[in-house]
Coordinates of C-alpha atoms in Angstrom, one line a residue:
X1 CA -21.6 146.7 148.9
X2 CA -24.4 146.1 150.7
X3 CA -27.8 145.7 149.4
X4 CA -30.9 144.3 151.1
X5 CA -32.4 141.2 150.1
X6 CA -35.8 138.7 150.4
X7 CA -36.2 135.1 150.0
X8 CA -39.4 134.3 148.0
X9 CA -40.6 131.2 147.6
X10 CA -43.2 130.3 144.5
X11 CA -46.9 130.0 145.3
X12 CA -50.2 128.3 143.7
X13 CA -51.5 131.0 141.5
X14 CA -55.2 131.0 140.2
X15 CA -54.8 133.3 137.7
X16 CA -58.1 135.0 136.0
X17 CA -58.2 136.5 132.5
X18 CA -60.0 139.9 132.3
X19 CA -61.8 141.3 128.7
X20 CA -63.3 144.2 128.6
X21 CA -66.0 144.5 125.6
X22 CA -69.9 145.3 125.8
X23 CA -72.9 143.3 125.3
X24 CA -74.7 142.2 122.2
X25 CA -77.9 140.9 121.5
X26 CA -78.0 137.3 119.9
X27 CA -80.2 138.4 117.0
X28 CA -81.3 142.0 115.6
X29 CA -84.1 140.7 112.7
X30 CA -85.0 144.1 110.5
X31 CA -88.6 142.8 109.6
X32 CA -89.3 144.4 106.0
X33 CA -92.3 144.4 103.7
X34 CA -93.2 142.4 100.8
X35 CA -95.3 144.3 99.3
X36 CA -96.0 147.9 98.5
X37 CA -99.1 149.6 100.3
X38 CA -99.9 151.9 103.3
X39 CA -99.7 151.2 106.7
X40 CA -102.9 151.9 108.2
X41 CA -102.7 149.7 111.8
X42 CA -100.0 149.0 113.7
X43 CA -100.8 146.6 116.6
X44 CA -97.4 146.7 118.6
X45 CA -95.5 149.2 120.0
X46 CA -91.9 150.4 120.3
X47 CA -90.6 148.2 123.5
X48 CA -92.8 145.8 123.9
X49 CA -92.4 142.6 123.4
X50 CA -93.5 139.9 120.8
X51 CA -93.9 136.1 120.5
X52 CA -93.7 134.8 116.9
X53 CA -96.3 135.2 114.8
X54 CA -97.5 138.5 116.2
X55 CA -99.3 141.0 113.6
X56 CA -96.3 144.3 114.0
X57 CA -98.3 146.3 111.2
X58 CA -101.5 146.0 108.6
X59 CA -101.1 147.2 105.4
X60 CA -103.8 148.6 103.0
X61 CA -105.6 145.8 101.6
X62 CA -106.3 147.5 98.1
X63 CA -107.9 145.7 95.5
X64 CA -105.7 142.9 96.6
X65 CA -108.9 140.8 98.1
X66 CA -110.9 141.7 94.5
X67 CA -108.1 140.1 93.3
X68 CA -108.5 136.9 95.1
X69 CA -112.2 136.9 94.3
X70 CA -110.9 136.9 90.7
X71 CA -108.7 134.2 90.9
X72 CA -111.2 132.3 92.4
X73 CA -113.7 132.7 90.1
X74 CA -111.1 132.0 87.0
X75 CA -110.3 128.7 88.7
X76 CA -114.2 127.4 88.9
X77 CA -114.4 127.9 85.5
X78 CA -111.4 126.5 84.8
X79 CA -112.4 123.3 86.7
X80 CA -115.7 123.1 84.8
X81 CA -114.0 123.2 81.5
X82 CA -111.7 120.8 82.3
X83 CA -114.4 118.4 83.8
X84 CA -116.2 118.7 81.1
X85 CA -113.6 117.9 78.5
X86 CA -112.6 115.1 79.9
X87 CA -116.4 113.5 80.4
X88 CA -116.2 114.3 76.7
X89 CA -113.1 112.3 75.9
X90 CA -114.2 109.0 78.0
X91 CA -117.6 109.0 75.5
X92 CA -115.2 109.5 72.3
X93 CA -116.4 113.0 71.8
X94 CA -113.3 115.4 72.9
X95 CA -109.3 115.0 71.8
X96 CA -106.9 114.0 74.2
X97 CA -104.8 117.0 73.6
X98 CA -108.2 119.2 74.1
X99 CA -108.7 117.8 77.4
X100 CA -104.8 118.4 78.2
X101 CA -104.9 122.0 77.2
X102 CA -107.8 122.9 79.7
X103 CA -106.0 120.8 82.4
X104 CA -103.0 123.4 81.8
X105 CA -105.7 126.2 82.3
X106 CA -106.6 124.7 85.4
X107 CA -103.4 124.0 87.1
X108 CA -102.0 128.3 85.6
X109 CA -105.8 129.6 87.5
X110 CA -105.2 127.5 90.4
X111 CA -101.6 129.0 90.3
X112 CA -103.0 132.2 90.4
X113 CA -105.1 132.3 92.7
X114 CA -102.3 131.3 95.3
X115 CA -100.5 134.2 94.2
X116 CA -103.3 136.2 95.0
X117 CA -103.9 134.9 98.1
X118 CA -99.9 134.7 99.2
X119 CA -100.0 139.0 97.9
X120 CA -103.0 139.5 99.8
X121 CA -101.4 138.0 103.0
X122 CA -98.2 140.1 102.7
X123 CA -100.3 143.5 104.0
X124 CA -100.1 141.7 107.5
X125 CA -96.8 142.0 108.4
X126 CA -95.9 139.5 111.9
X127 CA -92.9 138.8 113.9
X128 CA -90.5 136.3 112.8
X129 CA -88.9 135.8 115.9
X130 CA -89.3 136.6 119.5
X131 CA -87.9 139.4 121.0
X132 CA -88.3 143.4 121.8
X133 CA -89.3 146.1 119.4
X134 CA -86.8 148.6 118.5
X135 CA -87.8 152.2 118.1
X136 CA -88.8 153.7 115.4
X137 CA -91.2 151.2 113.8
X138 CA -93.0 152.8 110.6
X139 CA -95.5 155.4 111.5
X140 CA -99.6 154.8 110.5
X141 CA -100.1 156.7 107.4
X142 CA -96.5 155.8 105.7
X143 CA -96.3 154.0 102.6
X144 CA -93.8 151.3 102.5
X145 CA -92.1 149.9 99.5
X146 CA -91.0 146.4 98.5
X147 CA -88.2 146.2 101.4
X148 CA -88.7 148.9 103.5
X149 CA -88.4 148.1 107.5
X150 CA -91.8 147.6 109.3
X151 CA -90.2 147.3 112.6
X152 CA -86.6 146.0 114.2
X153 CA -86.2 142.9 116.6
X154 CA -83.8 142.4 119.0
X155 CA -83.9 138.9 120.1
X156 CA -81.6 139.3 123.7
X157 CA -82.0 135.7 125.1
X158 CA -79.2 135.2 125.6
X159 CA -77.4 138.0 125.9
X160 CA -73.8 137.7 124.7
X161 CA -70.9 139.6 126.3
X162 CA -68.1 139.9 123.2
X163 CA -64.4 140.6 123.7
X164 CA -61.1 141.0 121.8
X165 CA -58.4 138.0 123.3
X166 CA -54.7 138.7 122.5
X167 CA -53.2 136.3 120.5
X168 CA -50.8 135.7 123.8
X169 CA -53.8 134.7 125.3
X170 CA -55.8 133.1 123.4
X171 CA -54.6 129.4 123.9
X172 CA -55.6 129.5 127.2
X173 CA -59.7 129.8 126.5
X174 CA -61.6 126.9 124.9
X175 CA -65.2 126.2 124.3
X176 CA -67.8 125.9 127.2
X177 CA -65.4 127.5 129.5
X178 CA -67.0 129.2 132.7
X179 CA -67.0 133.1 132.6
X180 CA -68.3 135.7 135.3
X181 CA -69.6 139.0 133.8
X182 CA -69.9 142.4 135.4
X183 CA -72.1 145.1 133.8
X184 CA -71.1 148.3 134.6
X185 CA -74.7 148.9 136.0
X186 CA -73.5 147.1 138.7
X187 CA -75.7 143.3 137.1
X188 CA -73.6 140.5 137.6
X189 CA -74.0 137.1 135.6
X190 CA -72.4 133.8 134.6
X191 CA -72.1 132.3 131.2
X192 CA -70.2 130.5 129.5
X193 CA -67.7 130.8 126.0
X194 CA -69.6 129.8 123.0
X195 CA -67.5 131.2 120.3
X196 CA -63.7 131.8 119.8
X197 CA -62.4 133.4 116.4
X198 CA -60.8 130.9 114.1
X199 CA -58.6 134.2 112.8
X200 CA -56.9 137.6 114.0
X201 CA -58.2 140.7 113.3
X202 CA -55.3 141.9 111.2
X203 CA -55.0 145.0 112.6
X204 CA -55.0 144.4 115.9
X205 CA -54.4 140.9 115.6
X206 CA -56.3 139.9 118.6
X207 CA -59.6 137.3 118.8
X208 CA -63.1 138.0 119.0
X209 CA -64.8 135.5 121.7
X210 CA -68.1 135.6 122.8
X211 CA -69.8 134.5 126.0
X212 CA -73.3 133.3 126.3
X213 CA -75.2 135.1 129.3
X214 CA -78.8 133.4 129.8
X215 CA -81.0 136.3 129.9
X216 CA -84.9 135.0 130.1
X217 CA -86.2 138.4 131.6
X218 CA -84.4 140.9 129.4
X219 CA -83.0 142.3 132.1
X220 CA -79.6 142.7 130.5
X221 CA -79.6 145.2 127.8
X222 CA -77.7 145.7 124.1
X223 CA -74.8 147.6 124.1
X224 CA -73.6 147.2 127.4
X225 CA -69.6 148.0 129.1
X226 CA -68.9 144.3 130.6
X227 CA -66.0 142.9 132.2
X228 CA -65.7 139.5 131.3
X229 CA -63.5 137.2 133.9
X230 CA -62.3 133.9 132.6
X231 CA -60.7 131.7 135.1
X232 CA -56.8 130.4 133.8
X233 CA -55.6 127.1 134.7
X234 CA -53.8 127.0 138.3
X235 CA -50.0 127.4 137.7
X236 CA -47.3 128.3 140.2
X237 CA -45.6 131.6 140.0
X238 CA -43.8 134.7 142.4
X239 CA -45.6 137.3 144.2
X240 CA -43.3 140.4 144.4
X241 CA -43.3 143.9 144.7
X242 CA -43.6 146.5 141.8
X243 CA -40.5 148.2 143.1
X244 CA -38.0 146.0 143.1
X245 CA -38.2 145.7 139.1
X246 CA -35.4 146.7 137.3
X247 CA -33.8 146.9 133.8
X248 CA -30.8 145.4 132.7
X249 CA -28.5 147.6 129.7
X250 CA -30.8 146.0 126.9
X251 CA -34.0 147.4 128.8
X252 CA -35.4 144.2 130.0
X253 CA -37.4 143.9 132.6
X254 CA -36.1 141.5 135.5
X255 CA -35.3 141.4 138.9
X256 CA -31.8 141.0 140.8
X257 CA -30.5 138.0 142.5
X258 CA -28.5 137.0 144.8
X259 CA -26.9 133.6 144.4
X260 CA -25.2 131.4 147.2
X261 CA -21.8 132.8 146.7
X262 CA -23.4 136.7 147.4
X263 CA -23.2 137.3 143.4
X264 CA -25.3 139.2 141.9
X265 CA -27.5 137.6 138.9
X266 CA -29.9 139.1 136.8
X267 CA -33.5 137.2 136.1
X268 CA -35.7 138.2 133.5
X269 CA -39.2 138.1 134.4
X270 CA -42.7 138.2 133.0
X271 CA -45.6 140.2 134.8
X272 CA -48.7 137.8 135.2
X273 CA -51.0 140.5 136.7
X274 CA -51.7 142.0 139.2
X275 CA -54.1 142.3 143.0
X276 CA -53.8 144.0 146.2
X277 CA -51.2 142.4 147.3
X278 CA -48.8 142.9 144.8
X279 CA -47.4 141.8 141.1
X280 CA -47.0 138.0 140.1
X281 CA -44.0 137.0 137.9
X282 CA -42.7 134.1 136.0
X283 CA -39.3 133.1 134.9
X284 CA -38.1 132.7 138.4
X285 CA -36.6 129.8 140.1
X286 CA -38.7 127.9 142.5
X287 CA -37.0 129.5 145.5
X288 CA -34.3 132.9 144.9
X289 CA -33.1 135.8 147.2
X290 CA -34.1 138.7 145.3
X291 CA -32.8 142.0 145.8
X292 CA -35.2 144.4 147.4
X293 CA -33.1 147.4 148.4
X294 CA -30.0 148.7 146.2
X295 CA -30.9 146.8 143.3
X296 CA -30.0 150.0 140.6
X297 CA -26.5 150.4 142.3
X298 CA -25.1 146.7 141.2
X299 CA -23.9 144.8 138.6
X300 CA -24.4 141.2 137.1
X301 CA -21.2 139.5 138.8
X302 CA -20.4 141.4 141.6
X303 CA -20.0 140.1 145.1
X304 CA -22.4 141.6 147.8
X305 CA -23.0 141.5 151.3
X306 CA -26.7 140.8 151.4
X307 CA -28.8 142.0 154.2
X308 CA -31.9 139.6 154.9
X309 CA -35.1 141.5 155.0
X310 CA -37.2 141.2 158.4
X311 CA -40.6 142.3 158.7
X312 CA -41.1 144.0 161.9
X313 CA -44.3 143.1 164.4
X314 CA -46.3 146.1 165.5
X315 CA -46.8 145.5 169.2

């Protein structure tokens, strides 16, 4: 029988892995209140951005400054008490334990007061961290209880482009490695791998990795399709055809060979990836005639006239 045949010869192969995932934002900070009152100024704005320290909204003041005054007050007096006590006691005319008692007076008002002061300074709520407001913020006019959300921060710098890794593949990537992210709005960036699961997800039992996109502008947004590239280390492997696979009676995927005495042999493979130009394979020997035409219409053993494959030149 005769079949048709190539001689193939491994090449260098620069292999990249491709993860498809989305971006995320390295920190989304819910900024809450810590105190109960009304909201009645709110400096910043949904989208804007904010340095640390920046007053997001004011809250009603109340009788909270009275409050302070109080304190205050309560303290002086304390002090007096207390200074006067102890002059007392160095002339012989005030106990010890008199002159103890007021100093406990004084250090509880002084405590007071810088609870009064710490409540009073809770009505101005300011940014933690830097980043960009997320809408909605809490509306002028809204009262907020003890944990409700003044305003959301998303902290996008960097950027981080997250993936799921198959466990097949995952012993390839290590920490710091390059990466080259596409966006599908067309943004392009480079980063680098910063984080590599320790564990499977159980269910899908593949690894989350993240890769750290710098991202000083903003211009990269949350939530983002990516394709993350990751290059592979260079290894030697078969470029072939998709047609000429084939499966042997136990369904697995290989190709057909031709040894030196016209025999036909049967070579699993394992499919790399793929380009333009065709699908790359392992499992091969460094050099092999495969099969190209009449592969399905042979069997492991039997002797073949092989026909060597010539590529013709257009004139």
């Amino acid at each position: 029988f005769a079949v048709r045949v190539r001689s193939i010869v491994a090449e260098p192969r620069h292999a990249e892995l491709e993860i498809r995932g989305r971006t995320e934002a390295e920190a989304r900070v819910m900024v809450r209140a810590e105190t109960s009152a009304r909201v009645v100024e709110r400096p910043a704005t949904e989208g804007a951005s904010v340095e640390p320290g920046e007053t997001l909204c004011i809250l009603d003041r109340g009788t909270r400054e009275a409050r302070v005054m109080e304190a205050e007050a309560a303290l002086a007096q304390a002090e007096l008490d207390h200074n006067a006590s102890s002059s007392l006691n160095s002339k012989g005319f005030a106990a010890q334990t008199r002159v103890a008692a007021l100093k406990a007076a004084r250090d509880a008002a002084e405590a007071r007061l810088k609870e009064a002061k710490l409540e009073l300074d809770r009505t101005v709520i300011k940014a933690p961290v830097a980043g960009r407001l997320e809408s909605p913020m809490a509306e002028i006019g809204t009262t907020l209880e003890v944990g409700d959300t003044c305003a959301a921060i998303v902290d996008a710098d960097p950027m981080l482009a997250i993936g799921q890794v198959s466990e097949r593949n995952i012993g390839a990537l290590r920490l710091g490695q390059e990466a080259s992210v596409e966006l599908v709005t067309g943004q392009t960036a480079r980063g680098k791998v910063r984080y590599i699961a320790p564990s499977a997800n159980p269910d899908t039992r593949t690894f989350r990795i993240e890769v750290e996109i710098p991202n000083p502008e903003g211009a990269i947004l949350d939530g983002i399709t990516v394709l993350t590239r990751l290059p592979l280390e260079a290894g030697e492997a078969h470029r072939i055809s998709p047609s000429i696979l084939t499966l042997n009676d136990e369904g697995v995927v290989g190709l057909r060979t031709v040894n030196d005495e016209n025999r036909v042999e049967f070579v699993p493979v394992e499919i790399l990836g793929g380009d333009t130009k065709g699908l790359w394979v392992s499992g091969l020997p460094q050099a092999v005639r495969v099969i190209t035409v009449g592969q399905d219409y042979v069997i492991e053993g039997q002797t073949v006239q092989p026909v060597v494959e010539t590529v013709e030149v257009s004139q």
